[in-house]
mmCIF file of C-alpha atoms and ligand atoms in Angstrom:
data_model
loop_
_atom_site.group_PDB
_atom_site.id
_atom_site.type_symbol
_atom_site.label_atom_id
_atom_site.label_comp_id
_atom_site.label_asym_id
_atom_site.label_seq_id
_atom_site.Cartn_x
_atom_site.Cartn_y
_atom_site.Cartn_z
ATOM 1 C CA MET A 189 -50.060 -85.501 -6.559
ATOM 2 C CA ALA A 190 -49.138 -81.841 -6.734
ATOM 3 C CA ARG A 191 -45.700 -81.337 -8.216
ATOM 4 C CA VAL A 192 -43.056 -79.638 -6.073
ATOM 5 C CA VAL A 193 -41.420 -76.560 -7.550
ATOM 6 C CA VAL A 194 -38.548 -74.421 -6.329
ATOM 7 C CA VAL A 195 -38.527 -70.803 -7.480
ATOM 8 C CA THR A 196 -35.223 -69.065 -6.799
ATOM 9 C CA GLY A 197 -35.516 -65.426 -5.874
ATOM 10 C CA GLY A 198 -39.126 -66.426 -5.372
ATOM 11 C CA THR A 199 -40.279 -63.956 -2.737
ATOM 12 C CA ARG A 200 -39.928 -60.662 -4.631
ATOM 13 C CA GLY A 201 -40.410 -59.165 -8.062
ATOM 14 C CA ILE A 202 -40.832 -61.543 -10.982
ATOM 15 C CA GLY A 203 -40.133 -64.511 -8.693
ATOM 16 C CA GLU A 204 -42.966 -63.581 -6.356
ATOM 17 C CA ALA A 205 -45.427 -63.499 -9.252
ATOM 18 C CA ILE A 206 -44.139 -66.868 -10.466
ATOM 19 C CA SER A 207 -44.450 -68.444 -7.002
ATOM 20 C CA LEU A 208 -47.999 -67.179 -6.654
ATOM 21 C CA ALA A 209 -49.106 -68.269 -10.107
ATOM 22 C CA LEU A 210 -47.721 -71.756 -9.528
ATOM 23 C CA LYS A 211 -49.383 -72.028 -6.145
ATOM 24 C CA ASN A 212 -52.699 -70.929 -7.626
ATOM 25 C CA ALA A 213 -52.280 -73.571 -10.336
ATOM 26 C CA GLY A 214 -51.956 -76.282 -7.674
ATOM 27 C CA TYR A 215 -48.182 -76.736 -7.384
ATOM 28 C CA LYS A 216 -46.434 -77.141 -4.025
ATOM 29 C CA VAL A 217 -44.102 -74.156 -4.045
ATOM 30 C CA ALA A 218 -40.837 -73.521 -2.208
ATOM 31 C CA ALA A 219 -39.753 -69.924 -2.670
ATOM 32 C CA ASN A 220 -36.024 -69.502 -2.242
ATOM 33 C CA TYR A 221 -34.498 -66.168 -1.252
ATOM 34 C CA ALA A 222 -31.016 -64.997 -0.328
ATOM 35 C CA GLY A 223 -31.120 -61.960 1.881
ATOM 36 C CA ASN A 224 -34.247 -59.969 2.612
ATOM 37 C CA ASP A 225 -35.791 -61.750 5.625
ATOM 38 C CA GLU A 226 -38.395 -59.062 6.179
ATOM 39 C CA ARG A 227 -39.779 -59.239 2.642
ATOM 40 C CA ALA A 228 -39.661 -63.049 2.747
ATOM 41 C CA LYS A 229 -41.649 -63.171 5.972
ATOM 42 C CA ALA A 230 -44.217 -60.725 4.636
ATOM 43 C CA PHE A 231 -44.458 -62.839 1.476
ATOM 44 C CA THR A 232 -45.083 -66.046 3.457
ATOM 45 C CA ASP A 233 -47.632 -64.331 5.715
ATOM 46 C CA ARG A 234 -49.471 -62.994 2.672
ATOM 47 C CA THR A 235 -49.366 -66.081 0.448
ATOM 48 C CA GLY A 236 -48.892 -69.093 2.720
ATOM 49 C CA ILE A 237 -45.921 -70.133 0.535
ATOM 50 C CA ALA A 238 -42.901 -71.432 2.456
ATOM 51 C CA ALA A 239 -39.715 -69.404 1.996
ATOM 52 C CA TYR A 240 -36.292 -71.075 2.125
ATOM 53 C CA LYS A 241 -33.144 -69.032 2.621
ATOM 54 C CA TRP A 242 -29.968 -69.881 0.770
ATOM 55 C CA ASP A 243 -27.550 -68.254 -1.633
ATOM 56 C CA VAL A 244 -27.831 -69.742 -5.128
ATOM 57 C CA SER A 245 -24.236 -68.754 -5.887
ATOM 58 C CA SER A 246 -23.121 -71.406 -3.365
ATOM 59 C CA PHE A 247 -22.924 -74.939 -4.765
ATOM 60 C CA ASP A 248 -23.128 -76.526 -1.312
ATOM 61 C CA ASP A 249 -26.019 -74.337 -0.170
ATOM 62 C CA CYS A 250 -28.045 -75.299 -3.255
ATOM 63 C CA ALA A 251 -27.446 -78.993 -2.599
ATOM 64 C CA ALA A 252 -28.482 -78.575 1.037
ATOM 65 C CA GLY A 253 -31.463 -76.403 0.061
ATOM 66 C CA ILE A 254 -32.846 -78.938 -2.397
ATOM 67 C CA LYS A 255 -32.379 -81.671 0.213
ATOM 68 C CA LYS A 256 -34.321 -79.674 2.789
ATOM 69 C CA VAL A 257 -37.175 -78.899 0.378
ATOM 70 C CA GLU A 258 -37.357 -82.564 -0.621
ATOM 71 C CA ALA A 259 -37.499 -83.657 3.016
ATOM 72 C CA GLU A 260 -40.316 -81.207 3.745
ATOM 73 C CA LEU A 261 -42.357 -81.100 0.526
ATOM 74 C CA GLY A 262 -41.289 -84.073 -1.618
ATOM 75 C CA PRO A 263 -39.139 -84.646 -4.723
ATOM 76 C CA VAL A 264 -38.359 -81.468 -6.653
ATOM 77 C CA GLU A 265 -39.774 -81.913 -10.148
ATOM 78 C CA VAL A 266 -39.800 -78.316 -11.319
ATOM 79 C CA ILE A 267 -37.163 -75.606 -10.957
ATOM 80 C CA VAL A 268 -37.521 -71.978 -11.946
ATOM 81 C CA ASN A 269 -34.108 -70.328 -11.919
ATOM 82 C CA ASN A 270 -35.151 -66.740 -11.454
ATOM 83 C CA ALA A 271 -32.665 -65.373 -8.891
ATOM 84 C CA GLY A 272 -30.666 -62.549 -10.369
ATOM 85 C CA ILE A 273 -28.790 -59.406 -9.437
ATOM 86 C CA THR A 274 -27.400 -56.395 -11.258
ATOM 87 C CA ARG A 275 -24.135 -54.550 -10.662
ATOM 88 C CA ASP A 276 -24.417 -52.145 -13.588
ATOM 89 C CA ALA A 277 -21.363 -50.079 -14.549
ATOM 90 C CA THR A 278 -19.500 -49.233 -17.707
ATOM 91 C CA MET A 279 -16.397 -51.318 -18.393
ATOM 92 C CA LYS A 280 -14.232 -48.432 -17.271
ATOM 93 C CA LYS A 281 -15.740 -48.657 -13.771
ATOM 94 C CA MET A 282 -16.684 -52.339 -13.519
ATOM 95 C CA ASN A 283 -14.418 -54.134 -11.079
ATOM 96 C CA ARG A 284 -13.783 -57.839 -10.836
ATOM 97 C CA GLN A 285 -16.135 -58.189 -7.864
ATOM 98 C CA ALA A 286 -19.079 -56.800 -9.859
ATOM 99 C CA TRP A 287 -18.271 -59.271 -12.623
ATOM 100 C CA ASP A 288 -17.930 -62.268 -10.281
ATOM 101 C CA GLU A 289 -21.045 -61.556 -8.223
ATOM 102 C CA VAL A 290 -23.299 -61.311 -11.257
ATOM 103 C CA LEU A 291 -21.822 -64.336 -13.039
ATOM 104 C CA ASP A 292 -21.792 -66.468 -9.873
ATOM 105 C CA THR A 293 -25.376 -65.631 -8.939
ATOM 106 C CA ASN A 294 -27.186 -65.341 -12.256
ATOM 107 C CA LEU A 295 -25.414 -68.063 -14.242
ATOM 108 C CA GLY A 296 -23.633 -70.086 -11.550
ATOM 109 C CA GLY A 297 -26.944 -70.281 -9.683
ATOM 110 C CA CYS A 298 -28.555 -72.066 -12.639
ATOM 111 C CA TYR A 299 -25.801 -74.661 -12.675
ATOM 112 C CA ASN A 300 -25.873 -75.139 -8.906
ATOM 113 C CA MET A 301 -29.627 -75.608 -8.777
ATOM 114 C CA CYS A 302 -29.888 -77.882 -11.796
ATOM 115 C CA LYS A 303 -26.974 -79.988 -10.609
ATOM 116 C CA ALA A 304 -28.611 -80.468 -7.207
ATOM 117 C CA ALA A 305 -31.921 -81.664 -8.687
ATOM 118 C CA TRP A 306 -30.781 -83.325 -11.918
ATOM 119 C CA ASP A 307 -30.123 -86.889 -10.737
ATOM 120 C CA GLY A 308 -33.532 -87.037 -9.064
ATOM 121 C CA MET A 309 -35.247 -85.816 -12.230
ATOM 122 C CA LEU A 310 -33.345 -88.385 -14.295
ATOM 123 C CA SER A 311 -34.256 -91.226 -11.969
ATOM 124 C CA ARG A 312 -37.955 -90.272 -12.004
ATOM 125 C CA GLY A 313 -37.998 -89.610 -15.754
ATOM 126 C CA PHE A 314 -39.648 -86.232 -15.365
ATOM 127 C CA GLY A 315 -38.507 -82.667 -14.919
ATOM 128 C CA ARG A 316 -39.343 -79.112 -15.912
ATOM 129 C CA ILE A 317 -36.695 -76.391 -15.731
ATOM 130 C CA VAL A 318 -37.297 -72.770 -16.659
ATOM 131 C CA ASN A 319 -34.392 -70.347 -16.589
ATOM 132 C CA ILE A 320 -35.077 -66.629 -16.538
ATOM 133 C CA GLY A 321 -32.785 -64.979 -19.058
ATOM 134 C CA SER A 322 -33.176 -61.428 -20.337
ATOM 135 C CA ILE A 323 -33.622 -59.224 -23.354
ATOM 136 C CA ASN A 324 -30.240 -57.834 -22.347
ATOM 137 C CA GLY A 325 -28.688 -61.264 -22.812
ATOM 138 C CA GLN A 326 -30.121 -61.315 -26.339
ATOM 139 C CA ALA A 327 -29.386 -57.751 -27.399
ATOM 140 C CA GLY A 328 -26.732 -56.513 -24.953
ATOM 141 C CA GLN A 329 -27.092 -53.366 -22.850
ATOM 142 C CA TYR A 330 -24.795 -50.435 -22.231
ATOM 143 C CA GLY A 331 -23.335 -50.737 -18.731
ATOM 144 C CA GLN A 332 -24.115 -54.440 -18.337
ATOM 145 C CA VAL A 333 -21.281 -56.565 -19.713
ATOM 146 C CA ASN A 334 -21.533 -58.783 -16.624
ATOM 147 C CA TYR A 335 -25.321 -59.127 -16.657
ATOM 148 C CA ALA A 336 -25.575 -59.513 -20.448
ATOM 149 C CA ALA A 337 -22.848 -62.180 -20.407
ATOM 150 C CA ALA A 338 -24.575 -64.094 -17.598
ATOM 151 C CA LYS A 339 -28.016 -63.896 -19.210
ATOM 152 C CA SER A 340 -26.665 -64.822 -22.625
ATOM 153 C CA GLY A 341 -24.937 -67.721 -20.882
ATOM 154 C CA ILE A 342 -28.284 -68.790 -19.467
ATOM 155 C CA HIS A 343 -29.715 -68.963 -22.970
ATOM 156 C CA GLY A 344 -26.846 -71.234 -24.088
ATOM 157 C CA PHE A 345 -27.048 -73.303 -20.891
ATOM 158 C CA THR A 346 -30.746 -73.862 -21.609
ATOM 159 C CA LYS A 347 -30.124 -75.193 -25.113
ATOM 160 C CA ALA A 348 -27.304 -77.495 -23.993
ATOM 161 C CA LEU A 349 -29.119 -78.941 -20.985
ATOM 162 C CA GLY A 350 -32.288 -79.205 -23.073
ATOM 163 C CA GLN A 351 -30.453 -81.643 -25.323
ATOM 164 C CA GLU A 352 -29.371 -83.743 -22.344
ATOM 165 C CA GLY A 353 -32.850 -83.894 -20.831
ATOM 166 C CA ALA A 354 -34.857 -84.383 -24.023
ATOM 167 C CA ALA A 355 -34.906 -88.175 -24.085
ATOM 168 C CA LYS A 356 -35.329 -88.398 -20.311
ATOM 169 C CA GLY A 357 -38.621 -86.553 -19.850
ATOM 170 C CA ILE A 358 -36.927 -83.357 -18.698
ATOM 171 C CA THR A 359 -37.562 -80.099 -20.543
ATOM 172 C CA VAL A 360 -35.322 -77.064 -20.148
ATOM 173 C CA ASN A 361 -36.527 -73.708 -21.439
ATOM 174 C CA ALA A 362 -35.778 -70.043 -20.938
ATOM 175 C CA ILE A 363 -37.859 -66.917 -20.741
ATOM 176 C CA ALA A 364 -36.225 -63.656 -21.779
ATOM 177 C CA PRO A 365 -38.119 -60.853 -20.066
ATOM 178 C CA GLY A 366 -37.878 -57.302 -21.249
ATOM 179 C CA TYR A 367 -38.161 -54.398 -18.818
ATOM 180 C CA ILE A 368 -40.601 -55.421 -16.084
ATOM 181 C CA ASP A 369 -41.999 -53.202 -13.345
ATOM 182 C CA THR A 370 -39.849 -54.457 -10.428
ATOM 183 C CA ASP A 371 -37.390 -53.066 -7.883
ATOM 184 C CA MET A 372 -34.522 -54.025 -10.212
ATOM 185 C CA VAL A 373 -35.827 -51.884 -13.047
ATOM 186 C CA ALA A 374 -36.836 -49.094 -10.650
ATOM 187 C CA ALA A 375 -33.129 -48.842 -9.764
ATOM 188 C CA VAL A 376 -32.273 -47.753 -13.323
ATOM 189 C CA PRO A 377 -31.732 -43.967 -13.400
ATOM 190 C CA ALA A 378 -35.071 -42.318 -14.265
ATOM 191 C CA GLU A 379 -33.859 -40.523 -17.383
ATOM 192 C CA VAL A 380 -32.248 -43.719 -18.717
ATOM 193 C CA LEU A 381 -35.415 -45.710 -18.011
ATOM 194 C CA ALA A 382 -37.606 -43.146 -19.760
ATOM 195 C CA LYS A 383 -35.535 -43.580 -22.933
ATOM 196 C CA ILE A 384 -35.811 -47.367 -22.670
ATOM 197 C CA VAL A 385 -39.595 -47.292 -22.197
ATOM 198 C CA ALA A 386 -39.877 -44.985 -25.221
ATOM 199 C CA ARG A 387 -38.405 -47.843 -27.292
ATOM 200 C CA ILE A 388 -40.922 -50.482 -26.122
ATOM 201 C CA PRO A 389 -43.542 -50.851 -28.879
ATOM 202 C CA VAL A 390 -46.271 -51.870 -26.431
ATOM 203 C CA GLY A 391 -45.596 -48.536 -24.725
ATOM 204 C CA ARG A 392 -45.135 -49.572 -21.099
ATOM 205 C CA LEU A 393 -43.129 -51.724 -18.712
ATOM 206 C CA GLY A 394 -44.205 -55.329 -18.405
ATOM 207 C CA GLN A 395 -45.881 -56.782 -15.329
ATOM 208 C CA ALA A 396 -44.319 -59.617 -13.337
ATOM 209 C CA SER A 397 -47.540 -61.593 -13.789
ATOM 210 C CA GLU A 398 -46.965 -61.492 -17.563
ATOM 211 C CA ILE A 399 -43.733 -63.440 -17.076
ATOM 212 C CA ALA A 400 -45.428 -65.853 -14.670
ATOM 213 C CA ARG A 401 -47.961 -66.782 -17.393
ATOM 214 C CA GLY A 402 -45.090 -67.920 -19.581
ATOM 215 C CA VAL A 403 -43.624 -70.034 -16.793
ATOM 216 C CA LEU A 404 -46.954 -71.762 -16.201
ATOM 217 C CA PHE A 405 -47.162 -72.606 -19.887
ATOM 218 C CA LEU A 406 -43.649 -74.085 -20.003
ATOM 219 C CA VAL A 407 -43.806 -76.173 -16.820
ATOM 220 C CA ALA A 408 -47.124 -77.843 -17.642
ATOM 221 C CA ASP A 409 -47.125 -81.625 -17.933
ATOM 222 C CA GLU A 410 -48.458 -81.094 -21.474
ATOM 223 C CA GLY A 411 -45.273 -79.168 -22.387
ATOM 224 C CA GLY A 412 -43.165 -82.257 -23.061
ATOM 225 C CA PHE A 413 -42.425 -81.303 -26.680
ATOM 226 C CA ILE A 414 -41.184 -77.806 -25.831
ATOM 227 C CA THR A 415 -37.530 -77.839 -24.887
ATOM 228 C CA GLY A 416 -34.445 -75.716 -25.504
ATOM 229 C CA SER A 417 -36.623 -72.758 -26.428
ATOM 230 C CA THR A 418 -36.381 -69.145 -25.333
ATOM 231 C CA MET A 419 -39.671 -67.301 -24.977
ATOM 232 C CA SER A 420 -39.291 -63.535 -25.350
ATOM 233 C CA ILE A 421 -41.762 -61.508 -23.283
ATOM 234 C CA ASN A 422 -40.671 -57.934 -23.853
ATOM 235 C CA GLY A 423 -43.475 -55.817 -25.302
ATOM 236 C CA GLY A 424 -41.923 -56.093 -28.757
ATOM 237 C CA GLN A 425 -38.716 -54.310 -27.719
ATOM 238 C CA HIS A 426 -36.484 -56.965 -29.279
ATOM 239 C CA MET A 427 -37.866 -59.375 -31.854
ATOM 240 C CA TYR A 428 -35.480 -62.253 -31.921
HETATM 241 N N1 CAA B 121 -25.884 -45.745 -25.194
HETATM 242 C C1 CAA B 121 -24.888 -44.877 -25.471
HETATM 243 N N2 CAA B 121 -24.338 -44.098 -24.545
HETATM 244 C C2 CAA B 121 -24.825 -44.169 -23.294
HETATM 245 C C3 CAA B 121 -25.874 -45.041 -22.954
HETATM 246 C C4 CAA B 121 -26.407 -45.839 -23.972
HETATM 247 N N3 CAA B 121 -27.415 -46.711 -23.722
HETATM 248 N N4 CAA B 121 -26.136 -44.921 -21.633
HETATM 249 C C5 CAA B 121 -25.272 -43.972 -21.175
HETATM 250 N N5 CAA B 121 -24.502 -43.531 -22.184
HETATM 251 C C6 CAA B 121 -23.448 -42.533 -22.117
HETATM 252 C C7 CAA B 121 -23.954 -41.260 -21.447
HETATM 253 O O1 CAA B 121 -24.599 -40.457 -22.413
HETATM 254 C C8 CAA B 121 -22.644 -40.643 -20.938
HETATM 255 O O2 CAA B 121 -21.969 -40.062 -22.007
HETATM 256 P P1 CAA B 121 -21.087 -38.762 -21.776
HETATM 257 O O3 CAA B 121 -20.056 -39.130 -20.753
HETATM 258 O O4 CAA B 121 -20.525 -38.498 -23.127
HETATM 259 O O5 CAA B 121 -22.056 -37.728 -21.302
HETATM 260 C C9 CAA B 121 -21.833 -41.879 -20.537
HETATM 261 O O6 CAA B 121 -22.416 -42.986 -21.264
HETATM 262 C C10 CAA B 121 -21.938 -42.183 -19.053
HETATM 263 O O7 CAA B 121 -23.320 -42.308 -18.704
HETATM 264 P P2 CAA B 121 -23.829 -42.167 -17.215
HETATM 265 O O8 CAA B 121 -23.723 -40.758 -16.739
HETATM 266 O O9 CAA B 121 -25.169 -42.806 -17.116
HETATM 267 O O10 CAA B 121 -22.688 -42.993 -16.468
HETATM 268 P P3 CAA B 121 -22.723 -43.701 -15.132
HETATM 269 O O11 CAA B 121 -21.380 -44.298 -14.954
HETATM 270 O O12 CAA B 121 -23.269 -42.836 -14.054
HETATM 271 O O13 CAA B 121 -23.818 -44.877 -15.329
HETATM 272 C C11 CAA B 121 -24.767 -46.830 -16.230
HETATM 273 C C12 CAA B 121 -23.688 -45.780 -16.377
HETATM 274 C C13 CAA B 121 -24.532 -47.625 -14.946
HETATM 275 C C14 CAA B 121 -24.673 -47.773 -17.402
HETATM 276 C C15 CAA B 121 -26.163 -46.151 -16.146
HETATM 277 O O14 CAA B 121 -26.359 -45.417 -17.332
HETATM 278 C C16 CAA B 121 -27.262 -47.194 -16.058
HETATM 279 O O15 CAA B 121 -27.583 -47.663 -14.982
HETATM 280 N N6 CAA B 121 -27.889 -47.548 -17.176
HETATM 281 C C17 CAA B 121 -28.988 -48.528 -17.204
HETATM 282 C C18 CAA B 121 -28.488 -49.884 -17.522
HETATM 283 C C19 CAA B 121 -29.672 -50.812 -17.646
HETATM 284 O O16 CAA B 121 -30.495 -50.682 -18.536
HETATM 285 N N7 CAA B 121 -29.777 -51.756 -16.754
HETATM 286 C C20 CAA B 121 -30.890 -52.640 -16.785
HETATM 287 C C21 CAA B 121 -31.255 -52.965 -15.374
HETATM 288 S S1 CAA B 121 -32.789 -53.865 -15.307
HETATM 289 C C22 CAA B 121 -32.403 -55.363 -15.844
HETATM 290 O O17 CAA B 121 -31.291 -55.693 -16.100
HETATM 291 C C23 CAA B 121 -33.543 -56.328 -15.990
HETATM 292 C C24 CAA B 121 -33.586 -56.897 -17.344
HETATM 293 O O18 CAA B 121 -33.261 -58.065 -17.512
HETATM 294 C C25 CAA B 121 -34.102 -56.112 -18.472
#
């Protein structure tokens, strides 16, 4: 039986590539998204992957979302917590709202999603969770105290939950992408981005599909001995 996977933020950017790679590998994919109906519809038309709208920063919406996916596709055995936002600003300009939105979505979303699916994974004795962290959670980034804190939190969350799942057949891993060619990175001011790319040893931005390859590796049934790890995919920008 094909395993059911939920990819949050799964209709655009890195999430879109992950959804597609999983579908092509034979998984039954539910691609969650929060806001952009037009892009989600285009994604479903193009890929045949069902899109489910809810906000991962809402505890109740995640519980309801997982319930709906389970009713339509079957028990959720794999979760890829990819949904993430930026509200970049220096500390001087960063207001409380920019802090809360990023923490609630990027880190709170991981908790909300895992909590909603955890008991089912425990009862079935199988689960695969991959959390998308970031190079900026490992190394920090000017203008991103909110994002770096959330992503660093994801790396810690992964190690803690990995310990809880280890004896129960549930693996929990993270991927820390570097700068990937997506809308999020395109929003970085051009002159700032040029300086960042100049520091990437591989000499270019990454492709979303290069992150998706890592996800496929980690969620495989054969990956039962890999847990609590963080896989860096960053073109050599930060060797950790
Ligand atoms: N190190 C040191 N100083 C820096 C700096 C850096 N990396 N970046 C900017 N500064 C300095 C500038 O030189 C400037 O100094 P002066 O005032 O002395 O001239 C000062 O900081 C203000 O810079 P800006 O004019 O850029 O200020 P701003 O308020 O308009 O913007 C910013 C600040 C929002 C941080 C903007 O520089 C920015 O967006 N930077 C990019 C942040 C980034 O990399 N985000 C990643 C998004 S992608 C992502 O997050 C995905 C992932 O996981 C990798």
